[in-house]
CSV table of C-alpha atoms and ligand atoms in Angstrom, one decimal:
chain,number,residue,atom,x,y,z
V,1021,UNK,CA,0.0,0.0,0.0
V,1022,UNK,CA,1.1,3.4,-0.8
V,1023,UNK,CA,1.0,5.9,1.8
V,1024,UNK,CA,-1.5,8.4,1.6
V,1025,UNK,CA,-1.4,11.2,4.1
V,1026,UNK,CA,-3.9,10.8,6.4
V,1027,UNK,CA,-7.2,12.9,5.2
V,1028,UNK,CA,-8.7,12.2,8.5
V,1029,UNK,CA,-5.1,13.8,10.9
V,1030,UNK,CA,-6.7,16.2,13.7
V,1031,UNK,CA,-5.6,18.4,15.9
V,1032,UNK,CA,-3.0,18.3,17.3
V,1033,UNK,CA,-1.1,16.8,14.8
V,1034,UNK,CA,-3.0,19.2,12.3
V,1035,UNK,CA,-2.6,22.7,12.9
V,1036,UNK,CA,-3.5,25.2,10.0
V,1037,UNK,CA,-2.2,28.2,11.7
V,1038,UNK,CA,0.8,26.8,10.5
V,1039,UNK,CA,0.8,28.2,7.7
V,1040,UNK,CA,-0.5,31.8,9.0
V,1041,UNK,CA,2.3,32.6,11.2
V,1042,UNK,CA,4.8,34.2,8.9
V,1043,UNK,CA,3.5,36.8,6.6
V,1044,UNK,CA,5.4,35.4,3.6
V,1045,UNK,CA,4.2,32.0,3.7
V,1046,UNK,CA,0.8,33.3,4.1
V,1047,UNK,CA,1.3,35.1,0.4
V,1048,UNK,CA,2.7,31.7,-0.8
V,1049,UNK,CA,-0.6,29.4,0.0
V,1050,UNK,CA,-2.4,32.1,-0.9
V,1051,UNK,CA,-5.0,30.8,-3.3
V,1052,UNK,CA,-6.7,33.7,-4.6
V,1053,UNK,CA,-4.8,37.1,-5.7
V,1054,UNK,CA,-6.2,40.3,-7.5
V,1055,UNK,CA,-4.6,42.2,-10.1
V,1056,UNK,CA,-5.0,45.8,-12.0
V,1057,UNK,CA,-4.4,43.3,-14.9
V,1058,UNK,CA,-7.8,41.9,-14.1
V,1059,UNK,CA,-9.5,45.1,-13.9
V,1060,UNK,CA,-12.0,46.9,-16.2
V,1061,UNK,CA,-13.2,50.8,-15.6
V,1062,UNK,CA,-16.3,51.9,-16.7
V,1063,UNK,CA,-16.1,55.3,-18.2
V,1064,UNK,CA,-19.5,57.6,-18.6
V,1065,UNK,CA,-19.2,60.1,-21.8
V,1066,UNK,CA,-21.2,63.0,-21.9
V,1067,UNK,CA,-22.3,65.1,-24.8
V,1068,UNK,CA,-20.9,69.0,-24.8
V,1069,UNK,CA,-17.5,69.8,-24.9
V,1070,UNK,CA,-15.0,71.0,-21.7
V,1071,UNK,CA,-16.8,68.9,-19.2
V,1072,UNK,CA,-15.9,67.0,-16.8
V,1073,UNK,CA,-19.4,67.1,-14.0
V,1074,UNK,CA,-18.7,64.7,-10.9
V,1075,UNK,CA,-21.6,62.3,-10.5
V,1076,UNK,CA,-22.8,62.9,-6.8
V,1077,UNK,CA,-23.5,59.6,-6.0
V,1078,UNK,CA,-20.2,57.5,-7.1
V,1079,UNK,CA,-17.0,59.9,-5.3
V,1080,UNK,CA,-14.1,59.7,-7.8
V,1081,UNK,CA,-16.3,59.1,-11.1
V,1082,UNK,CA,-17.4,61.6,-13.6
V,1083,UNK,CA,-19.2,62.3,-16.7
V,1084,UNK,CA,-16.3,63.5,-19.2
V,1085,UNK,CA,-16.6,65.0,-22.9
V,1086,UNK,CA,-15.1,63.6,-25.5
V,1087,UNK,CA,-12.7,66.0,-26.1
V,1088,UNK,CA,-11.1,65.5,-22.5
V,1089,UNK,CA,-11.0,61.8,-23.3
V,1090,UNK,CA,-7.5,62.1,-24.0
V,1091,UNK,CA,-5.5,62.6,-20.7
V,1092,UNK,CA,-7.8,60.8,-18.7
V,1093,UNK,CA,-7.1,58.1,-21.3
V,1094,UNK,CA,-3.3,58.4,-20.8
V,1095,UNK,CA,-3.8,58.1,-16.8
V,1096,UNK,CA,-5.9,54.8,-17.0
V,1097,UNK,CA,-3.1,53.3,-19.3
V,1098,UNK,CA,-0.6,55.2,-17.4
V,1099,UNK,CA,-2.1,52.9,-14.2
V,1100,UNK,CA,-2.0,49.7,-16.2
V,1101,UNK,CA,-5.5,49.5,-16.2
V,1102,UNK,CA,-6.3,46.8,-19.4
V,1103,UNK,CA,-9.6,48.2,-20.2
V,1104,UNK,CA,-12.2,50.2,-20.3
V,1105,UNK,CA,-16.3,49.9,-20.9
V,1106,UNK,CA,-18.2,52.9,-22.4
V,1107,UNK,CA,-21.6,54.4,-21.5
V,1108,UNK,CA,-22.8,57.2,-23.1
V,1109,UNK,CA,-25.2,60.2,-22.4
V,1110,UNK,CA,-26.3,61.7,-25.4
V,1111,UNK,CA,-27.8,65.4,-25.7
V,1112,UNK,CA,-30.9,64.3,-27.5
V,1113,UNK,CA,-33.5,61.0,-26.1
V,1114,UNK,CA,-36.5,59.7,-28.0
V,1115,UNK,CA,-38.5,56.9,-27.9
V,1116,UNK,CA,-36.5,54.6,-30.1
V,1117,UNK,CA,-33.2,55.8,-28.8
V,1118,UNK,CA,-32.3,56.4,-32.3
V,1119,UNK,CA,-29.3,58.3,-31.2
V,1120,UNK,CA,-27.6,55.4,-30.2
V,1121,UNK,CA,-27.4,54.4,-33.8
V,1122,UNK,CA,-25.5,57.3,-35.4
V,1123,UNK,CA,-21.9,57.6,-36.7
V,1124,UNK,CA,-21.6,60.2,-34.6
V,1125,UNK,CA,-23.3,59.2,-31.6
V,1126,UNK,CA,-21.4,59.9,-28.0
V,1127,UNK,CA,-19.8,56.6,-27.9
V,1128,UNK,CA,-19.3,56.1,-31.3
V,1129,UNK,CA,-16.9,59.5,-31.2
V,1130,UNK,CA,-15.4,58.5,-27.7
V,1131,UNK,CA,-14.4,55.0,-29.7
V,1132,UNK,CA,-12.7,56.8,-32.5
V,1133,UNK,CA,-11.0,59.2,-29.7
V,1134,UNK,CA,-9.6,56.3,-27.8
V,1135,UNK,CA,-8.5,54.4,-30.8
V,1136,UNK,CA,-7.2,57.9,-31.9
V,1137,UNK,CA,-5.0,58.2,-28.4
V,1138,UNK,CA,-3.6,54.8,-27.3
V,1139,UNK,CA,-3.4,50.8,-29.4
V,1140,UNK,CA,-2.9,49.6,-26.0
V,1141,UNK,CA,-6.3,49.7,-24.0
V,1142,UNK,CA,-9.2,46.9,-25.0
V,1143,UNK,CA,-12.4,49.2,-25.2
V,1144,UNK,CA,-15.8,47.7,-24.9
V,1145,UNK,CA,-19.1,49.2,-25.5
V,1146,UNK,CA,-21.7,49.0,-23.6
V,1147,UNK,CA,-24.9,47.7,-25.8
V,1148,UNK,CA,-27.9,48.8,-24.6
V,1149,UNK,CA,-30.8,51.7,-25.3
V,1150,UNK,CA,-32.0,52.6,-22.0
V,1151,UNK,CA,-29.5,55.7,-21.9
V,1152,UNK,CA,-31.1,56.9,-25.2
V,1153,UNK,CA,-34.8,56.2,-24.9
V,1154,UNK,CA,-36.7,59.0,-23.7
V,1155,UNK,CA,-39.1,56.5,-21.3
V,1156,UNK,CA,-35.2,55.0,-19.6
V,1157,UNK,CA,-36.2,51.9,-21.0
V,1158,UNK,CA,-33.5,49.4,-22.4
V,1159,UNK,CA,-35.7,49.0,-25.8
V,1160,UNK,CA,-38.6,50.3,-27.5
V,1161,UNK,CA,-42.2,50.1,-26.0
V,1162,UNK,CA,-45.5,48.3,-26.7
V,1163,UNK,CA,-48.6,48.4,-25.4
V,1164,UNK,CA,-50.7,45.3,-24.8
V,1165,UNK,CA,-53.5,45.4,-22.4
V,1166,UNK,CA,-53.3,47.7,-20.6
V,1167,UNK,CA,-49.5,47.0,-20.0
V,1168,UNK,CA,-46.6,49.0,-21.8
V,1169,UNK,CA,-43.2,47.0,-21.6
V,1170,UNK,CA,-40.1,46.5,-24.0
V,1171,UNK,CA,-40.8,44.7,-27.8
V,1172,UNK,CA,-38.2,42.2,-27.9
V,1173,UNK,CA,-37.9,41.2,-31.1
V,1174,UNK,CA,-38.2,44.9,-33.1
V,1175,UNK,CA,-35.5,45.4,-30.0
V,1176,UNK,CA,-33.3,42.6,-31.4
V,1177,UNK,CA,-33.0,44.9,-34.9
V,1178,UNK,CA,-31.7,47.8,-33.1
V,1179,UNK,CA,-29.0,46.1,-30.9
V,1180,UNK,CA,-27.7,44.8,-34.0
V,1181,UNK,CA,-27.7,47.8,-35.8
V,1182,UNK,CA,-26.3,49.7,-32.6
V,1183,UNK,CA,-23.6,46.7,-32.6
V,1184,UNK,CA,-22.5,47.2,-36.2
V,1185,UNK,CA,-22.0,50.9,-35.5
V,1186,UNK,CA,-19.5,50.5,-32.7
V,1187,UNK,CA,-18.0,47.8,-34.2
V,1188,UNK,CA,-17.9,50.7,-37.0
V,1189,UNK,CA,-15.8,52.8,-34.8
V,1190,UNK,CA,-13.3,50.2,-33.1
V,1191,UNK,CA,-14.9,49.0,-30.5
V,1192,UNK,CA,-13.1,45.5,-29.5
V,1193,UNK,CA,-15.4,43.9,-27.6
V,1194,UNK,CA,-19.3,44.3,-27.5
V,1195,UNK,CA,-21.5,44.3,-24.4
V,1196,UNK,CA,-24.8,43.7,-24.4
V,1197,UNK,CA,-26.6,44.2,-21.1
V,1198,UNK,CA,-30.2,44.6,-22.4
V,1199,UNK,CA,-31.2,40.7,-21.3
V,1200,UNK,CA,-33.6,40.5,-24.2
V,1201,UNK,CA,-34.2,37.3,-25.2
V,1202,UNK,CA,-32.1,36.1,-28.5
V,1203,UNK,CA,-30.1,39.5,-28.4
V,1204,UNK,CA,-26.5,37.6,-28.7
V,1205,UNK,CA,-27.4,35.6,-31.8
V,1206,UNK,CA,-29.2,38.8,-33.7
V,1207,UNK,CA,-26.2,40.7,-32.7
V,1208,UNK,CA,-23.9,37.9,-34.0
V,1209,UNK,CA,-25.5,37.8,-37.3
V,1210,UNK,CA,-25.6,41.6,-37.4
V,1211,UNK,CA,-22.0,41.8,-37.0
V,1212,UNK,CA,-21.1,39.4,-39.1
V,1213,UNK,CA,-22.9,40.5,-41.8
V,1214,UNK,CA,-21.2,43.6,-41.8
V,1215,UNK,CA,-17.6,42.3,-41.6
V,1216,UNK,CA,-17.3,41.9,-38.2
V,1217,UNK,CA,-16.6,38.6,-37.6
V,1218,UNK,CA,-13.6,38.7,-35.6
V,1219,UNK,CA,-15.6,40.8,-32.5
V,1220,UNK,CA,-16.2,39.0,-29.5
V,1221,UNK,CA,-19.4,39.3,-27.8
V,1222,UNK,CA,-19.5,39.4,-23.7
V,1223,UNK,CA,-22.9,38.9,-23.1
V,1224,UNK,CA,-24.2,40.5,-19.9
V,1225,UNK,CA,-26.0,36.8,-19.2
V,1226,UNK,CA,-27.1,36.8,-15.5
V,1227,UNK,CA,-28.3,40.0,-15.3
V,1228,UNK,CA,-30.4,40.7,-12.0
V,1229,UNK,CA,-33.2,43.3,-11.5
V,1230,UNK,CA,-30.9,44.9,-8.5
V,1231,UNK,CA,-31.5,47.9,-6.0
V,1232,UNK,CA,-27.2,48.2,-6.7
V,1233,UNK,CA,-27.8,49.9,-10.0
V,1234,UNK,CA,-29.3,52.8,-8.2
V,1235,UNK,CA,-25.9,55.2,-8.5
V,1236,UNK,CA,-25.2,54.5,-11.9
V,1237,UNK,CA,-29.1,55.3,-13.2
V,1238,UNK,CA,-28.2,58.5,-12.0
V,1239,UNK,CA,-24.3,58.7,-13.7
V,1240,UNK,CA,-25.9,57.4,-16.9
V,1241,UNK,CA,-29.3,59.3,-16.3
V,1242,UNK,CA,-30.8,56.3,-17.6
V,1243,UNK,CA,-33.5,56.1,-14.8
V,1244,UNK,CA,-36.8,54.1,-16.2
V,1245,UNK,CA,-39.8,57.2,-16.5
V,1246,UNK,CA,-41.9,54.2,-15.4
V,1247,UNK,CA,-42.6,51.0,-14.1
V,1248,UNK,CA,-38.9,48.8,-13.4
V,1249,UNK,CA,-37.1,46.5,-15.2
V,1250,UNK,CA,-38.4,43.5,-13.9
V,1251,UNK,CA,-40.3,42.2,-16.8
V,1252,UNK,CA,-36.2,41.7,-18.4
V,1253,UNK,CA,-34.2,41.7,-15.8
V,1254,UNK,CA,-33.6,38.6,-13.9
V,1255,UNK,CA,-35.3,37.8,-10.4
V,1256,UNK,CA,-33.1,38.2,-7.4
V,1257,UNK,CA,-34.6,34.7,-5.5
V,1258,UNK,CA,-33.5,32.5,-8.8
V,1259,UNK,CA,-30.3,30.7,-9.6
V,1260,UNK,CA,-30.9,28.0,-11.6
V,1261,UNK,CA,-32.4,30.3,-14.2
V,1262,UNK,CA,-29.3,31.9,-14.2
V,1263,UNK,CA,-27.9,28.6,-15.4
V,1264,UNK,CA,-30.6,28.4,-18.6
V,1265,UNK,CA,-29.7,32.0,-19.3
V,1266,UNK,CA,-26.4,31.3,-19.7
V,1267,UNK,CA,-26.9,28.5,-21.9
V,1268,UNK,CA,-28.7,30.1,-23.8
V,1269,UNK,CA,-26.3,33.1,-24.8
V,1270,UNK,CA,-23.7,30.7,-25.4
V,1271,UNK,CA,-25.6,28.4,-27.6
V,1272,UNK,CA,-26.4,31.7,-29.3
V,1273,UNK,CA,-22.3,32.4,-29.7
V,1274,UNK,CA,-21.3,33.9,-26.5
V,1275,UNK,CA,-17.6,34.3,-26.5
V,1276,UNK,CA,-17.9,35.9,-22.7
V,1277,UNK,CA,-20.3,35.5,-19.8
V,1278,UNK,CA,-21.2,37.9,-17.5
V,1279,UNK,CA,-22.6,37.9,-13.8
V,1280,UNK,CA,-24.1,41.2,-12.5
V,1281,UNK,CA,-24.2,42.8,-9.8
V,1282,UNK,CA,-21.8,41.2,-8.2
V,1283,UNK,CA,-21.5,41.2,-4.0
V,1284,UNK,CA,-24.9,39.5,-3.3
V,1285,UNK,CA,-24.6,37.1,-6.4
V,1286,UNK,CA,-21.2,35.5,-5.8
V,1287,UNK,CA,-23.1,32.1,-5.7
V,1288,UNK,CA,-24.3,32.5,-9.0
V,1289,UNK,CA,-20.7,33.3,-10.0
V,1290,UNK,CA,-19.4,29.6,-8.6
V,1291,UNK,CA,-22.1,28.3,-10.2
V,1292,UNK,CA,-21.9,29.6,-13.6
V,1293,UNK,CA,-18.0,28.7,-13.3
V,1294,UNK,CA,-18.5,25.4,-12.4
V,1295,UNK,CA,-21.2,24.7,-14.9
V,1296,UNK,CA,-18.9,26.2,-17.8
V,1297,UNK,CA,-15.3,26.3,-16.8
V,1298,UNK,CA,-13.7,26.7,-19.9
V,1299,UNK,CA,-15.5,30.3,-20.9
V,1300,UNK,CA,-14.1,33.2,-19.3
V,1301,UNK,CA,-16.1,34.6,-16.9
V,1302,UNK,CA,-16.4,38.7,-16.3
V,1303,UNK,CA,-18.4,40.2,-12.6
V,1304,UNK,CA,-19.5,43.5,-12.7
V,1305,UNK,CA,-18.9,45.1,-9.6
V,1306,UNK,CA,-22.2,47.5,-10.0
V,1307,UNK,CA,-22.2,51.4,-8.7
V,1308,UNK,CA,-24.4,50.4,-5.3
V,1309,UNK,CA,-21.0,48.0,-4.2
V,1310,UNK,CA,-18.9,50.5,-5.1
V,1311,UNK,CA,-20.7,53.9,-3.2
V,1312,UNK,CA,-21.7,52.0,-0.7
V,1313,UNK,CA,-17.9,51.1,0.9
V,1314,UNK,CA,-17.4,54.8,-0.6
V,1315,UNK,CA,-19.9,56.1,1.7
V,1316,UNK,CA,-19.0,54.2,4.9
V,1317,UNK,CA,-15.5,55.1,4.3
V,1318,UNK,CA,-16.3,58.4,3.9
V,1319,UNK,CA,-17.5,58.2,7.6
V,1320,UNK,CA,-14.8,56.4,9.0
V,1321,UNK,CA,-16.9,53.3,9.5
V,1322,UNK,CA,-14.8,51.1,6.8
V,1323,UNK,CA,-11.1,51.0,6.3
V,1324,UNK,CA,-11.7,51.8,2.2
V,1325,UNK,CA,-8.7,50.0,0.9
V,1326,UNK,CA,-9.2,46.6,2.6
V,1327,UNK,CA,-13.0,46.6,2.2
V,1328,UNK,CA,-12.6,47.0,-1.4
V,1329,UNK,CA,-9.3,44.8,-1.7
V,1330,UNK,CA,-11.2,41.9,0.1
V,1331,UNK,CA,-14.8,42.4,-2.1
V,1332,UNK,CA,-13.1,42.1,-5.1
V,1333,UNK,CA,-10.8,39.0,-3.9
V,1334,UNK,CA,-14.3,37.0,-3.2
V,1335,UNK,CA,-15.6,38.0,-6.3
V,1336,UNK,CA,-12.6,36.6,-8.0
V,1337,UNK,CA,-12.6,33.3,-5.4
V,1338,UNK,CA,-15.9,32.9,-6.6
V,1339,UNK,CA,-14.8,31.7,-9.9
V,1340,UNK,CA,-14.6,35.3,-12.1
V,1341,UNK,CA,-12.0,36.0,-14.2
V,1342,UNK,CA,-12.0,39.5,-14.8
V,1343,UNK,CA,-14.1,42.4,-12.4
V,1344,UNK,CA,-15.4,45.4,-14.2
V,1345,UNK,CA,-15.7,47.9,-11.5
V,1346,UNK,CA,-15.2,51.2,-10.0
V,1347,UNK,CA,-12.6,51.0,-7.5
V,1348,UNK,CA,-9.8,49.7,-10.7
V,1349,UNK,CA,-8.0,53.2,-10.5
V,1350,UNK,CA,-8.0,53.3,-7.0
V,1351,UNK,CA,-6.6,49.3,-6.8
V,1352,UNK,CA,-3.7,50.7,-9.3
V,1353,UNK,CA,-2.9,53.4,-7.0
V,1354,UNK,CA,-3.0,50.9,-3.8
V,1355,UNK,CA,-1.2,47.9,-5.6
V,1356,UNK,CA,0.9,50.2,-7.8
V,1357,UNK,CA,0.7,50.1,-11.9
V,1358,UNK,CA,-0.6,47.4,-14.0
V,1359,UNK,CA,0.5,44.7,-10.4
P,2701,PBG,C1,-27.7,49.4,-18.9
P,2701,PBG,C2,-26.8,49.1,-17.7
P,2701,PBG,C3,-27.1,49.3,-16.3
P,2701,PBG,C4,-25.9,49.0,-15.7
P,2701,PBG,C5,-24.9,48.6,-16.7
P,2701,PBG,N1,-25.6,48.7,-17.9
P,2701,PBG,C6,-28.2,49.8,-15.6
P,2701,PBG,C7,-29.5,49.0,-15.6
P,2701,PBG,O1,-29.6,47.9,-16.0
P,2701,PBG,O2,-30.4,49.6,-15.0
P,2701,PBG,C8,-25.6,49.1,-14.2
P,2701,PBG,C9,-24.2,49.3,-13.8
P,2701,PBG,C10,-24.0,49.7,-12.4
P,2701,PBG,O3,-24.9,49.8,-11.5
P,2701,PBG,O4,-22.8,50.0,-12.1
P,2701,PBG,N2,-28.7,48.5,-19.1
C-alpha cells in the first residue's frame, strides 16, 4: 500500500495556523490574488465639450466629454488598467433611442477618440438603449392590455444595428446588457454580416433586476420614466435560471459570460463557473458596491482599501476571471501600476 497522508489527521497533529504565522508563507498558500491586470473601468461620456461634471453619487467618477477623453485616457493606461467599458449620455433622447445608432453618436466618437490616443487599451461598448430612450427603458415600447413593456424582437433589430456601429468605430469587444431574449445571436449575425466577424461578444448573461444599480441610473441618467425593469431583468430569488440564461447566450455564440451585480450574487458566479469552466467569466462590480464602501469610508466606518481589496478577492474566489468595477483606479494606485 502506498502511503497516503492521512485525510482524517486532527488536531493536534493538524494545525493550519501553521501556515499563518509568517507573513510570507501566508502570500505563498495564498489561493486567490487580485490584479489591475484583471480590472476593467467603466467610463460615462457626456455630450458638450469641456466637461468633466462629478456624478454625486459615485465619489471619484465623472461624466467627461469627449474632447477631455485624451488625458484621462493616458492616466488609465498610465495605471495599467487593461480596459475600459463605455456608456454614453447623449444630448438628445427619443422613444427609439435612435441616437444610439449614429456615426456620430457619443460613444461612437469616444471610440474613435480612444482608438485615436492609445493601441494599448481593449475598449468595450456598452450595448444597450436605456440611456437613449426618452421612457429609460433598455428597448422600445409596446402596449398590450393595458400593459406598456419593452418589444423584444423589433428590440433585437436595433441592438444589432447599434452593434454594427460600434463595431464601426473600433470598439473590440461588445457588451450587451439589455437581457432581451435572442439578443447575442441577432447581434452575432448583425455583426457578421457587416464584416465583423472577428468581435467578440460578452454577453451580460445573468443580469439581475438589482437595488445596486441605483448610482449608476443617476451617472448614466438612464432612470426608467416608469414601471422597473423587472419584466427583463432577472429575479433576485433565482439561480438555476441563471444557469438556462447562460446556456442560452452561449448556444447563441457567447464568446464571454457575464454575472451582475456582483456582491450579493457571488453564488451564481461559482455556479456559472463550475457549470462552464472553460468560458471566461467577467463580474461586474455594480455602482451600489462601489458607493456603498465609498460612503462608509467616507464616515470612517470602513477602512476603504481593505473593504474594497477583500470584495473584489471573493468575487474573484468565486470563480470570475475578470471584475469590471469602480474601484480599478483606486486598486492601481494601492497595488501600484498594472501589479
Ligand atoms: C444598462 C446598464 C445598467 C448597468 C450597466 N448597464 C443599468 C441598468 O440595467 O439599469 C448598471 C451598472 C452599475 O450599476 O454599475 N442596461
Amino acid at each position: 500500500m502506498t502511503s497516503v497522508p492521512d485525510s482524517s489527521a486532527h488536531f493536534p497533529q493538524l494545525r493550519l495556523r501553521r501556515l499563518r504565522g509568517h507573513a510570507v508563507l501566508r502570500e505563498l498558500v495564498r489561493e486567490t490574488e487580485v490584479s489591475v491586470r484583471d480590472l476593467i473601468l467603466p467610463l460615462f461620456i457626456r455630450h458638450g465639450s469641456n466637461t468633466r461634471q462629478p456624478i454625486g453619487s459615485m465619489p471619484g467618477h465623472d461624466q467627461i466629454t469627449v474632447d477631455l477623453l485624451a488625458d484621462e485616457i493616458r492616466s488609465i493606461t498610465d495605471l495599467g488598467i487593461p480596459g475600459v467599458i463605455l456608456f454614453g449620455i447623449p444630448a438628445t433622447k427619443d422613444a427609439a433611442g435612435s441616437a444610439a445608432l449614429r456615426d456620430e453618436g457619443i460613444v461612437q466618437q469616444a471610440v474613435r477618440k480612444i482608438k485615436e490616443t492609445t493601441a494599448d487599451l481593449l475598449v468595450i461598448t456598452d450595448l444597450c438603449f436605456c440611456e437613449y430612450t426618452d421612457h429609460g427603458h433598455c428597448g422600445v415600447l409596446r402596449e398590450r392590455h393595458g400593459r406598456t413593456d419593452v418589444d423584444n424582437d423589433p428590440t433585437l433589430d436595433l441592438l444589432a444595428r447599434q452593434a454594427v456601429s460600434h463595431a464601426q468605430a473600433g470598439a473590440d469587444v461588445i457588451a450587451p446588457s439589455g437581457m432581451m431574449d435572442g439578443m447575442v445571436s441577432a447581434i452575432r449575425r448583425g455583426l457578421d454580416a457587416a464584416g465583423h466577424e472577428s468581435i467578440p461578444i460578452l454577453s451580460y448573461a445573468a443580469k439581475y433586476a438589482s437595488a445596486f444599480y441605483g448610482p449608476f441610473r443617476e451617472a448614466a441618467e438612464s432612470t426608467p420614466q416608469f414601471g422597473d425593469r423587472r419584466t427583463y431583468q432577472m429575479d433576485p430569488g433565482n439561480a438555476q435560471e441563471s444557469l438556462r440564461e447562460v446556456a442560452l447566450d452561449l448556444a447563441e455564440g457567447a464568446d464571454m459570460l457575464m454575472v451582475k451585480p456582483a456582491l450579493s450574487y457571488l453564488d451564481i458566479i461559482c455556479r456559472v463557473k463550475q457549470a462552464h469552466p472553460d468560458v471566461p467569466l467577467c463580474a461586474y462590480n455594480v455602482s451600489g458596491e462601489y458607493s456603498m464602501v465609498k460612503a462608509a469610508a467616507a464616515k470612517g466606518w470602513l477602512d476603504e482599501q481593505r473593504t474594497t481589496m477583500e470584495i473584489l478577492t471573493s468575487i474573484r474566489r468565486a470563480g470570475a476571471d475578470m471584475i469590471i468595477t469602480y474601484s480599478a483606479k483606486d486598486v492601481a494606485r494601492w497595488l501600484g501600476p498594472g501589479k
